[in-house]
Short mmCIF file of C-alpha atoms in Angstrom, two decimals:
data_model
loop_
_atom_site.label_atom_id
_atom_site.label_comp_id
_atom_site.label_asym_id
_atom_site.label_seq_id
_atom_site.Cartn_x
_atom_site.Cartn_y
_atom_site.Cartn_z
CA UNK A 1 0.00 0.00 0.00
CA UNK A 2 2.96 2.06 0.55
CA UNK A 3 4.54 1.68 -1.83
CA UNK A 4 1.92 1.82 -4.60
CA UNK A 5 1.00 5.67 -2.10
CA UNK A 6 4.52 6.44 -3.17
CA UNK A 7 3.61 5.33 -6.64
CA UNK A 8 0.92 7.71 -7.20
CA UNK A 9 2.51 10.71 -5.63
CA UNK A 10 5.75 10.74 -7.81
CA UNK A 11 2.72 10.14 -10.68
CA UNK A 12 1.02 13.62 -9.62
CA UNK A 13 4.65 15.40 -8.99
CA UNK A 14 5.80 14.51 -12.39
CA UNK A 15 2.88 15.45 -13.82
CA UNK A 16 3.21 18.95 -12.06
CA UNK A 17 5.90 19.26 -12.95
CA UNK A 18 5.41 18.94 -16.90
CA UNK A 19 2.33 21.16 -16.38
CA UNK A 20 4.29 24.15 -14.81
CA UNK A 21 7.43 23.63 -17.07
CA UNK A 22 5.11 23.67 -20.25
CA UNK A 23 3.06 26.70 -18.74
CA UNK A 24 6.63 28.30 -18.77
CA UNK A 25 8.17 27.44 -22.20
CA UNK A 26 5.18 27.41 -24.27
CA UNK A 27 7.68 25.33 -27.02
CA UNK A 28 9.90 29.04 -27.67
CA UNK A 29 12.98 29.75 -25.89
CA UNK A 30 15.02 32.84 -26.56
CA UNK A 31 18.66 32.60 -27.39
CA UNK A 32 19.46 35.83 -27.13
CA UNK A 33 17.96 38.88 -25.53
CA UNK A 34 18.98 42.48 -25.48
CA UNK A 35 17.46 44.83 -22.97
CA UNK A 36 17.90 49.20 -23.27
CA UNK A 37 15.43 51.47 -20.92
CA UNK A 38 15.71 54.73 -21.44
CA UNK A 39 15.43 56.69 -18.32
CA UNK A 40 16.48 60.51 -19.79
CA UNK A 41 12.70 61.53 -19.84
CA UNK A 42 10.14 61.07 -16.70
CA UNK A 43 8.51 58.78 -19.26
CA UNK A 44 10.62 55.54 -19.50
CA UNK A 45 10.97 53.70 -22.55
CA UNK A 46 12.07 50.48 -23.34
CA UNK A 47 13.54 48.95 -26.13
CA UNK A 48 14.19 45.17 -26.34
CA UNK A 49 15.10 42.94 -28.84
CA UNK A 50 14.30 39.02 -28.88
CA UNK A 51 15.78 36.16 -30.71
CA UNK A 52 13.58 33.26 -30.42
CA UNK A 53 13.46 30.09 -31.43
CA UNK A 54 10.71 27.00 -31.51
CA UNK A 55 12.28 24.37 -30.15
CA UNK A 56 8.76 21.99 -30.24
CA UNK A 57 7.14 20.12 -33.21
CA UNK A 58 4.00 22.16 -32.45
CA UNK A 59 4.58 25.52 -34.68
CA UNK A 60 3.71 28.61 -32.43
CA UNK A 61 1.72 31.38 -33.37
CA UNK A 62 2.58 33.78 -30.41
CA UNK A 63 5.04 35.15 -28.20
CA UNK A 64 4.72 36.47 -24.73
CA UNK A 65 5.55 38.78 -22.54
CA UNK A 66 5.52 38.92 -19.10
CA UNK A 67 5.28 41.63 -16.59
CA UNK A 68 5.04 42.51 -13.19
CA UNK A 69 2.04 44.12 -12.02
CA UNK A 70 4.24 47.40 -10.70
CA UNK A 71 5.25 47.61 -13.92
CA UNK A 72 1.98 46.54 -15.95
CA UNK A 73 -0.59 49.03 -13.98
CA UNK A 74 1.63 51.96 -15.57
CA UNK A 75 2.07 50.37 -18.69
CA UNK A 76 0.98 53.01 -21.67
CA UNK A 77 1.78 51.25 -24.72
CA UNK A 78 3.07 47.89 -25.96
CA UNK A 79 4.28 47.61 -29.28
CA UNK A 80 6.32 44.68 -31.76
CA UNK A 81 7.54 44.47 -34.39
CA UNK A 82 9.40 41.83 -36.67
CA UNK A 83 12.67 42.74 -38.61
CA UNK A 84 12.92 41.74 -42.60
CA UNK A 85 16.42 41.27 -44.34
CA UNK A 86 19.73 42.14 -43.19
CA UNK A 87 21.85 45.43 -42.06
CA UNK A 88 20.87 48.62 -44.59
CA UNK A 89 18.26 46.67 -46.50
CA UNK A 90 16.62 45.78 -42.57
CA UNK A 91 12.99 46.67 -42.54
CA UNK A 92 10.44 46.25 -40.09
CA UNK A 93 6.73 44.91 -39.83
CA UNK A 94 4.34 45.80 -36.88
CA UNK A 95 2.62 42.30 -35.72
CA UNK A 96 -0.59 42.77 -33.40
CA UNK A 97 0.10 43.01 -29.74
CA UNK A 98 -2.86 42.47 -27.13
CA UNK A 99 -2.75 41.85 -23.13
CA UNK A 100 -3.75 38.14 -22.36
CA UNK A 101 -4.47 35.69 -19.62
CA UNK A 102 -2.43 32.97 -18.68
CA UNK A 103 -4.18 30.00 -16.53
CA UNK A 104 -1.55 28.32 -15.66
CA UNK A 105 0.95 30.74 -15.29
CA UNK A 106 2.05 32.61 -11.87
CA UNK A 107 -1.10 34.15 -11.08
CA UNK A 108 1.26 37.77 -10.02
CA UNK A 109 2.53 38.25 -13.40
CA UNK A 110 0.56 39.69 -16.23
CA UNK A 111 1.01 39.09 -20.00
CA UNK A 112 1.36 40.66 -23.13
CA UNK A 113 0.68 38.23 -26.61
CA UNK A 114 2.57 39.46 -29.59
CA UNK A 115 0.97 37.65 -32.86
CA UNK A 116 3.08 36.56 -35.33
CA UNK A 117 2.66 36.83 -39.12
CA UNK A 118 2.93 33.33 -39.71
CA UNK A 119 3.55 30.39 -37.27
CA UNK A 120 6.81 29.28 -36.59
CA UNK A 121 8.11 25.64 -36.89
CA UNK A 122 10.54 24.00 -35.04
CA UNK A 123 13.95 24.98 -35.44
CA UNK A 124 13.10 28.27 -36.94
CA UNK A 125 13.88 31.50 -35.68
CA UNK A 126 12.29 35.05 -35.82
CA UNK A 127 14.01 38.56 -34.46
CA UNK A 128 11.28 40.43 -32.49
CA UNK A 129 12.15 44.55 -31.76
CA UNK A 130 9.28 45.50 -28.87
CA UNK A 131 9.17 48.79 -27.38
CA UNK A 132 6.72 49.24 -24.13
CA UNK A 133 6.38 52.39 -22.10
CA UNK A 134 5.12 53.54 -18.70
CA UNK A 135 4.11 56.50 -17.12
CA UNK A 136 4.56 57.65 -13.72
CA UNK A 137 7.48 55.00 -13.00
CA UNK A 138 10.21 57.16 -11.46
CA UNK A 139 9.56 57.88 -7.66
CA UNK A 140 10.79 61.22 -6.99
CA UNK A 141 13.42 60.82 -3.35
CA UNK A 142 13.61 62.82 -1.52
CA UNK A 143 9.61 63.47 -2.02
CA UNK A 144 10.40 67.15 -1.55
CA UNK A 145 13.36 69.16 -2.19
CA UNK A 146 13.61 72.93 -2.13
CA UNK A 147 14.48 75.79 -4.90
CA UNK A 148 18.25 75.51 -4.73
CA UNK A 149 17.99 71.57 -4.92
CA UNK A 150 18.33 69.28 -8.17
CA UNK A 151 15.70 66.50 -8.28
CA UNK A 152 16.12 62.92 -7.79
CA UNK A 153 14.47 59.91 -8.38
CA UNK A 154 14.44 56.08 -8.57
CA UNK A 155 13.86 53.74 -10.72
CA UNK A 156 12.80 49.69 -10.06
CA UNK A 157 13.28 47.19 -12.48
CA UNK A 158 15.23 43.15 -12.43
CA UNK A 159 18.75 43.03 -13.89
CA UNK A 160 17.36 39.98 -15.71
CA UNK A 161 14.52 39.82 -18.22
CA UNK A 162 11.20 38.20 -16.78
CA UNK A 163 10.14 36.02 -19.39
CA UNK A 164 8.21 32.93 -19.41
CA UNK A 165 10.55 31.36 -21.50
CA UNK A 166 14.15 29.97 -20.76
CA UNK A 167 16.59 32.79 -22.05
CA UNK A 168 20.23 31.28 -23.02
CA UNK A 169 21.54 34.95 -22.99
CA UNK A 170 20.61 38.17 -22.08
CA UNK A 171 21.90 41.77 -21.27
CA UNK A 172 20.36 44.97 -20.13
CA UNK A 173 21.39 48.62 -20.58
CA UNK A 174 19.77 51.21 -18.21
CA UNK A 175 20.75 55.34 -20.15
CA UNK A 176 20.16 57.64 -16.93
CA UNK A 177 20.04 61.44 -18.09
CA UNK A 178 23.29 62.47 -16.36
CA UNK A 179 26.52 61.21 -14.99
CA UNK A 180 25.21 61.78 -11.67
CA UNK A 181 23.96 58.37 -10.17
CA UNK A 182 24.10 58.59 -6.67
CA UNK A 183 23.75 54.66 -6.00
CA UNK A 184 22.73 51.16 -8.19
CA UNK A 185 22.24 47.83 -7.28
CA UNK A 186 25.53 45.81 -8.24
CA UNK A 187 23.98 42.49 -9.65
CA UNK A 188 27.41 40.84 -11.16
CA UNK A 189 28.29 41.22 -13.71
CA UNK A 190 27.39 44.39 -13.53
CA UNK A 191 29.03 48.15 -14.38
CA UNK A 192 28.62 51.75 -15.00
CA UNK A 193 30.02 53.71 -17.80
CA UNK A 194 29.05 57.45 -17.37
CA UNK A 195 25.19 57.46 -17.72
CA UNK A 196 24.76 54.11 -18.54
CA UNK A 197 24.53 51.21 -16.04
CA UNK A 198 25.39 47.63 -17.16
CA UNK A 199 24.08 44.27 -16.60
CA UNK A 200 24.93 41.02 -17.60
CA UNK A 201 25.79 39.70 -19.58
CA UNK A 202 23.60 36.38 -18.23
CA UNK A 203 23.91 32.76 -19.19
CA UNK A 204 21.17 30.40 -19.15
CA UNK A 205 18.29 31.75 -16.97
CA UNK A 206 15.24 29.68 -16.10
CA UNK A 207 11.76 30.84 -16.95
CA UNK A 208 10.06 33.64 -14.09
CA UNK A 209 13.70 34.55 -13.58
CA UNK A 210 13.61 38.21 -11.12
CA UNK A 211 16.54 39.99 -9.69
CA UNK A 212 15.49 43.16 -8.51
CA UNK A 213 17.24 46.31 -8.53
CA UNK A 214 17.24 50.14 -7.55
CA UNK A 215 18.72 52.62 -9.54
CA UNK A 216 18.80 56.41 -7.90
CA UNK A 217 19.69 59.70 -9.67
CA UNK A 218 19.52 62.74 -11.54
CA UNK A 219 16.66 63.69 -13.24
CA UNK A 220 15.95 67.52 -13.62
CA UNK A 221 13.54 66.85 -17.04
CA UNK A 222 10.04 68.97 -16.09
CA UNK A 223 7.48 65.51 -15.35
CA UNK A 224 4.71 67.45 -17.45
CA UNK A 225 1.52 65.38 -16.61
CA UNK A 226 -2.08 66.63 -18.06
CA UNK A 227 -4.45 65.45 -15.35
CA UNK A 228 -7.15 66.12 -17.77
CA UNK A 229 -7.41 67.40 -21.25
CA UNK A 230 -10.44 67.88 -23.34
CA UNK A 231 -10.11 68.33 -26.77
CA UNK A 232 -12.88 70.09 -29.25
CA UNK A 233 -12.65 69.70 -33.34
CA UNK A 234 -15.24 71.20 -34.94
CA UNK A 235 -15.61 70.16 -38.56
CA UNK A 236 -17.54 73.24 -40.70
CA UNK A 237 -17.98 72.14 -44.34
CA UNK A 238 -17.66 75.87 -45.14
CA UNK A 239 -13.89 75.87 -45.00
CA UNK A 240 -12.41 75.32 -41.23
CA UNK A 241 -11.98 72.79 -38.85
CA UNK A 242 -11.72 74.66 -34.84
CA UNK A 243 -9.92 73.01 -32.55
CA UNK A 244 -10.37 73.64 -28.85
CA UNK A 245 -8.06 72.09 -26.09
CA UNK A 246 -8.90 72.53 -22.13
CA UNK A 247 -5.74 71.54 -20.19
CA UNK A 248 -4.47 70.32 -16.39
CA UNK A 249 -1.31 70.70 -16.57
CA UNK A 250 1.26 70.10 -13.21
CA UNK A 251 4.60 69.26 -12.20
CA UNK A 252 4.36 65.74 -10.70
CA UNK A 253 8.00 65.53 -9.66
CA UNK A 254 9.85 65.81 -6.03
CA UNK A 255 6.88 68.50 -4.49
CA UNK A 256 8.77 72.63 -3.89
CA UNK A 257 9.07 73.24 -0.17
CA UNK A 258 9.96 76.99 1.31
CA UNK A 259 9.39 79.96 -0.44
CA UNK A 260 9.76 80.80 -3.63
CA UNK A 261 12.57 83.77 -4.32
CA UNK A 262 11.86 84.89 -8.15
CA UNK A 263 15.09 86.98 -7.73
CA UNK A 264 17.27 84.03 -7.59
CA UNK A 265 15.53 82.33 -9.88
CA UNK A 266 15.88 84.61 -12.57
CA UNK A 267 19.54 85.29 -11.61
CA UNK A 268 20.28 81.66 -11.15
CA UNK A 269 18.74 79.68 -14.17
CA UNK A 270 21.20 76.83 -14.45
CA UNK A 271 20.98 76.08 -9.91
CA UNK A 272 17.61 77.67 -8.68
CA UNK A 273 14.81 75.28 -9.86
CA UNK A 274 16.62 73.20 -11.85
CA UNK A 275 13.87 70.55 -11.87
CA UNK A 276 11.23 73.34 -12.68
CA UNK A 277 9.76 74.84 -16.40
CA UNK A 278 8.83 77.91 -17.40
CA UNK A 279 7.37 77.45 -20.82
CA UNK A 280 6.65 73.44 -22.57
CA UNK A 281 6.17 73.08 -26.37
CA UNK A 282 2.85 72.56 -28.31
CA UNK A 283 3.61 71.03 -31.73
CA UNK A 284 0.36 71.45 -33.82
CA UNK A 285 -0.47 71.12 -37.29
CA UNK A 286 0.50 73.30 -40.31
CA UNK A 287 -1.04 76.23 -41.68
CA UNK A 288 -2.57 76.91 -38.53
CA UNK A 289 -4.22 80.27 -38.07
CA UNK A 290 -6.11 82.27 -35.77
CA UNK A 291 -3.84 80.85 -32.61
CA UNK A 292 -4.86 82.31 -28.81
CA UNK A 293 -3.41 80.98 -25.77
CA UNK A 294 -5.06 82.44 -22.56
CA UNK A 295 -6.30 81.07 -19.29
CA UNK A 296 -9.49 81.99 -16.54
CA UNK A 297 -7.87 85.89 -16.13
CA UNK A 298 -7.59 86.47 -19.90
CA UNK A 299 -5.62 86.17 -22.79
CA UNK A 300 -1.97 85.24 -22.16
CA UNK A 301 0.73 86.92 -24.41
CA UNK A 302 4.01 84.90 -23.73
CA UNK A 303 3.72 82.89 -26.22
CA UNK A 304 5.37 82.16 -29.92
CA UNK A 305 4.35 80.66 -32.99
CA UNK A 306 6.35 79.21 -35.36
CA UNK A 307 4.83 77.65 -39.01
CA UNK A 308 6.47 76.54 -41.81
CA UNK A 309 4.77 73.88 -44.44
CA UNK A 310 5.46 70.73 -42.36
CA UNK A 311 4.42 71.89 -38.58
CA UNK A 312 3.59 74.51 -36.05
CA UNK A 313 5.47 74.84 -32.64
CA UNK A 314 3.78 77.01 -30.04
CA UNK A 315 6.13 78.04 -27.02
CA UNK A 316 3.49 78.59 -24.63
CA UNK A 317 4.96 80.23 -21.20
CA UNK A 318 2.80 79.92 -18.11
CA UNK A 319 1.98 83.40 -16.17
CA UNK A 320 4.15 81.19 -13.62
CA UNK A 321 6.92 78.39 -13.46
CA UNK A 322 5.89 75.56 -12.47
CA UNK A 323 7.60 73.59 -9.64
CA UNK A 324 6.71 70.33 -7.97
CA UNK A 325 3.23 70.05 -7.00
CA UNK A 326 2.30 73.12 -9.04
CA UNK A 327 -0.63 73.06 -11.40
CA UNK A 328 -1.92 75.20 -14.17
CA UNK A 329 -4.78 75.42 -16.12
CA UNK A 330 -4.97 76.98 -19.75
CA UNK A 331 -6.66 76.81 -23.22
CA UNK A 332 -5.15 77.11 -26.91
CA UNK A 333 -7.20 76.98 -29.96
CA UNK A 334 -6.64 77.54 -33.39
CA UNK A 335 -7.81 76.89 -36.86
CA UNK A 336 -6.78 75.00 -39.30
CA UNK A 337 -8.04 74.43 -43.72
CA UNK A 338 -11.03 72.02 -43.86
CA UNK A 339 -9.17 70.49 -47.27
CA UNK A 340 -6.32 69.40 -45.10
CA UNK A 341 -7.86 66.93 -42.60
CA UNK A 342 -11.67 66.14 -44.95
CA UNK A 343 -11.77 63.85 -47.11
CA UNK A 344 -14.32 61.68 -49.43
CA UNK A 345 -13.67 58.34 -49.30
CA UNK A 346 -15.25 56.08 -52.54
CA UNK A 347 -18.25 55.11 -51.36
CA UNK A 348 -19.31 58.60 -51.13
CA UNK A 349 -18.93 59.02 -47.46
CA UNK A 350 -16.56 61.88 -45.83
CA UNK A 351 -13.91 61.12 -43.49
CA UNK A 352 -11.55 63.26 -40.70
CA UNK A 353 -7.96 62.65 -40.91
CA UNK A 354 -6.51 63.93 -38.01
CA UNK A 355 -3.88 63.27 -34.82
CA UNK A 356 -4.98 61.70 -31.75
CA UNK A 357 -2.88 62.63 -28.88
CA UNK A 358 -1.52 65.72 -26.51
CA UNK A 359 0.09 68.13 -28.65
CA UNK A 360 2.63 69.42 -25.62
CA UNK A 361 5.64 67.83 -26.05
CA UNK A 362 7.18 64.90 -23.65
CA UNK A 363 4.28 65.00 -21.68
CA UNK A 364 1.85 62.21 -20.01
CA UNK A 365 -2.26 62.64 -20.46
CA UNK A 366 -3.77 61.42 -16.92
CA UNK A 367 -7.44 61.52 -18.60
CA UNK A 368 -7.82 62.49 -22.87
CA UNK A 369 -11.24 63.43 -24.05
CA UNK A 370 -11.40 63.69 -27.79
CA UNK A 371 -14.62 65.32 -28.66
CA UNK A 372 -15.20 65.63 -32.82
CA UNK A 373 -18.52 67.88 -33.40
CA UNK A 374 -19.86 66.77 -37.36
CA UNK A 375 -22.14 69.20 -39.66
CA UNK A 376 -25.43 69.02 -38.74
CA UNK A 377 -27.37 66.34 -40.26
CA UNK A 378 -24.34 63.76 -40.06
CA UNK A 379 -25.19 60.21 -39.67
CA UNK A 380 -23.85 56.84 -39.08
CA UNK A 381 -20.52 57.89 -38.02
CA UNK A 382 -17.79 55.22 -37.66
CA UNK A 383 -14.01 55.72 -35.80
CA UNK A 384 -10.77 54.19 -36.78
CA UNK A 385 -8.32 54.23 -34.11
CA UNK A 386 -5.12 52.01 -33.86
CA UNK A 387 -5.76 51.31 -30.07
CA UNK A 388 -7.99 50.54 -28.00
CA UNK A 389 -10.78 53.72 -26.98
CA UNK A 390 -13.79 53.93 -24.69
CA UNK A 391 -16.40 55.94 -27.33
CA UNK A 392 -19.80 57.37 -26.77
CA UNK A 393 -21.90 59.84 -28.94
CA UNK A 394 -23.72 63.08 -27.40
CA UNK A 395 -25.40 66.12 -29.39
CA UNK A 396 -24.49 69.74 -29.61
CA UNK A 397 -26.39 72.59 -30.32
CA UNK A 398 -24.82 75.81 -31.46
CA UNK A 399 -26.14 79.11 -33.48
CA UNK A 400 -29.36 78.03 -35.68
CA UNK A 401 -28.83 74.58 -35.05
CA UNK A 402 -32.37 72.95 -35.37
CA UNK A 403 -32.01 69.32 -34.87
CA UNK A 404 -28.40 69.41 -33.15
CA UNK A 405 -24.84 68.17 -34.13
CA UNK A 406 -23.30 64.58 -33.63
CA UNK A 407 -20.76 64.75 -31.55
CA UNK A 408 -18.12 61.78 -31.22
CA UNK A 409 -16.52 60.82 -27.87
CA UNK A 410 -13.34 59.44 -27.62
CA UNK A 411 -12.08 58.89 -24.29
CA UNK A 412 -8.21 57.16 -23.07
CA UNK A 413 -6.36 57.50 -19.95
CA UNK A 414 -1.78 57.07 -19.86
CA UNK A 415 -1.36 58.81 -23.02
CA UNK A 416 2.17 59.27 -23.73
CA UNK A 417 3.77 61.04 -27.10
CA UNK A 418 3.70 58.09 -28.82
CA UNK A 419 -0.25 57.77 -29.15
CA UNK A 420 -0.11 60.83 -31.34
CA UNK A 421 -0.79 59.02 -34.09
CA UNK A 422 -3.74 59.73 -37.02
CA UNK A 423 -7.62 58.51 -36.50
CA UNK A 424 -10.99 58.50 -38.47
CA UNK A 425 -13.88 60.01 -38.42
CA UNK A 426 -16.08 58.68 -40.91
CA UNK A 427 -19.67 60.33 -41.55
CA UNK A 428 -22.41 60.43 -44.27
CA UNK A 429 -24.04 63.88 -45.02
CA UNK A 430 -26.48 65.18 -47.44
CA UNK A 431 -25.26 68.38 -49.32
CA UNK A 432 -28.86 69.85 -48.81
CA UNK A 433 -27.75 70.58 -45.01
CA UNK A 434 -25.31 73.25 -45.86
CA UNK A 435 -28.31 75.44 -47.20
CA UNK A 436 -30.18 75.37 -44.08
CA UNK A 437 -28.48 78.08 -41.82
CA UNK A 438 -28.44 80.68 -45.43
CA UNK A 439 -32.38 79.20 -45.90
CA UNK A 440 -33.07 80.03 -42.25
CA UNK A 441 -31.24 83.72 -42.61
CA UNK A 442 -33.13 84.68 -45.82
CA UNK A 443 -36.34 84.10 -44.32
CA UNK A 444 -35.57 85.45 -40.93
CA UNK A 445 -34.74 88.89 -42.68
CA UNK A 446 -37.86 88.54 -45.13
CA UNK A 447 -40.35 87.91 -42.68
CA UNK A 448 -38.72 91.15 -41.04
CA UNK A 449 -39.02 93.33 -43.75
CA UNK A 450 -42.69 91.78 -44.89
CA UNK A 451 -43.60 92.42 -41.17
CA UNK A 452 -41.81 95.91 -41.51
CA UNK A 453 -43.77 96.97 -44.37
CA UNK A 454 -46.91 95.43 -43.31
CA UNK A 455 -46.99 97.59 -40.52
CA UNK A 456 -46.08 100.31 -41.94
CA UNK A 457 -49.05 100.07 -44.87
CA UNK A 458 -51.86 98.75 -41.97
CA UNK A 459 -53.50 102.35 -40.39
CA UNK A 460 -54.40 101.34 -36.84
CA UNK A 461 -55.67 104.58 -35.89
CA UNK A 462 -59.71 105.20 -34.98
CA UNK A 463 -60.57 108.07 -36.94
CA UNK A 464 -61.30 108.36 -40.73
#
């Protein structure tokens, strides 16, 4: 009885065993992996390359990627890519990324599932370049530092790659803004060459491999964050499309304490609020026109535009720097050629061409509302956007509107730069509608004058 106990419980260990170890490998492991997260900017970025290779008869149609759920709750984008030919001739093609659930799988981890173009077979190989960013990463330390003090910050990661799969080499490169790292986890082999912190590299790690490290320095970049921005684009099929953005805008770095001396700040640009800005960069489209810039006490006037035929770049200048903990709150809007951004498409149907995104450079979008207003008497309107969008419809009514305008909601929270990418608006709409505000207008003015005339022809008085 024993023995046949013993029997059955190597039985249900082996079988464990295979279960977890083919929950980790999924038939891929990755014989060589290169690791580089950018840390100049308060938004981190991180580049990493994958060799991997199916080492299963089973061909795979996926790839994943794992994460921890520190990093994966400030996750803002995930993107892959696979690489075609060789050196100048090297070309790359975007494969479809999407989060995914893994039963099996440590249940603290969370996973990424890049599809590829075509499955791979065993023994074959396939080059993966992935870039994934997050937002509000770096942890400002000390939490609060004073006018005359440079900001810094830490950063979290593992010297090693988690990964699901076994990884026969691997190496990570960590590119800090300035040559001023005040400490970093040695993990041998391990080094630092001026800004840049080295590790590995590493032989033959085992699935779910984690070494954790700290990384704490310099980082005197402005941490621009929009806690909210709406954003109006009114299409008018007389010539213009009117855009209208609403912003939040603070510093959500290491928090100003004292007071704040504007005399030493002006005399001391390069030491006294190093970590601070005074003006951030709007990059809008060409041929823009009719720009303002102004904020709840009135217009503001430091401000400049510059246009050529490829882009705009407004320097917008708060009435204030902005330190830690600081907020502001602003509006631009401008106007820019209907013919630019409308389009007909072939089935007849119209169609907005146009960015989606925070026009201020380098900066992170808590909460982005994209509002597009049609002509009235649009219909059936349809979105293209390469992401994923919460969207809703409302109605607007402006000057001689009678039955209102469709208005499409778009709606994303952790936008970084690199969601400022073009989206559709598709729409049907019946020419007859652009007569209806002139129609309305003629016979507002001739019922005036018939009523004017009437009156004055009519004798209302008693006597004959």
């Amino acid at each position: 009885m024993a023995a046949v106990n013993l029997s059955l419980l190597v039985f249900f260990i082996s079988l464990l065993i295979k279960s977890s170890a083919a929950a980790a490998l999924h038939g891929l492991q990755i014989l060589h992996a290169e690791r580089q997260i950018d840390l100049t900017s308060h938004i981190v970025r991180v580049y990493l390359t994958l060799k991997v290779e199916n080492i299963e008869d089973d061909p795979a149609s996926k790839v994943l990627l794992a994460f921890p759920p520190a990093q994966f709750d400030h996750l803002s984008l995930v993107k892959a890519a696979t690489t075609l030919g060789k050196k100048k001739k090297k070309s790359y093609a975007p494969l479809e990324v999407n989060p995914t659930e893994q039963p099996n799988a440590p249940k603290e981890n969370k996973y990424y599932a890049i599809q590829l173009a075509s499955p791979l077979s065993k023994g074959e190989t396939i080059t993966l370049e992935i870039l994934y960013i997050l937002s509000h990463t770096l942890e400002p330390f000390p939490a609060e530092i004073s006018q005359s003090e440079s900001q810094l910050v830490y950063y979290r990661d593992s010297s090693v790659i988690l990964s699901p799969y076994h990884i026969k080499q691997q190496a990570t490169v960590i590119k800090t803004p300035t040559n001023k790292v005040e400490s970093f986890t040695q993990a041998e082999p391990s080094q630092r060459s001026g800004s840049e912190l080295r590790y590995g590299p590493y032989e033959e790690r085992e699935p779910y491999s984690y070494t954790p490290i700290v990384a704490h320095f310099e980082n005197n970049q402005p941490f621009a964050v929009v806690e909210e921005l709406e954003r109006e684009i009114e299409i008018s099929h007389w010539g213009n499309v009117q855009v209208t953005e609403h912003y939040k805008l603070a510093h959500a770095g290491a928090k100003h304490k004292g007071s704040f001396s504007r005399v030493e700040y002006q005399s001391r640009p390069d030491s006294s609020g190093a970590s601070s800005f005074k003006h951030i960069l709007a990059e809008l489209p060409p041929r823009v026109h009719s720009v303002y810039y102004r904020d709840e006490i009135g217009n503001i006037s430091s401000s400049r535009l510059r246009t050529n035929s490829k882009k705009s770049e407004l320097l917008i200048e708060p009435r204030y720097p902005l330190f830690g903990g600081w907020k502001s709150t602003f509006i631009i809007g401008y106007g820019v050629p209907l013919q630019d951004f409308l389009f007909e498409s072939s089935g007849g149907a119209r169609y907005l061409n146009y960015s989606f995104g925070c026009p201020l450079a380098d900066a992170v979008v808590n909460k982005l509302t994209v509002k597009i207003v049609l002509p009235e008497g649009s219909r059936d309107p349809s979105v293209e956007v390469p992401f994923e969008i919460e969207q809703s419809l409302q109605t607007k009514y402006s000057y001689l509107d009678v039955i209102g305008r469709t208005v499409v909601v778009l709606e994303k929270k952790n936008v970084v730069p690199e969601h400022n990418v073009p989206f559709q608006v598709h729409y049907k709409f019946n020419p007859i509608f652009m007569l209806a505000e002139p129609l309305m207008l003629v016979s507002a003015f001739f019922l005036f004058f018939v009523t004017s005339i009437a009156y004055l022809h009519i004798d209302l008085s008693l006597r004959k």
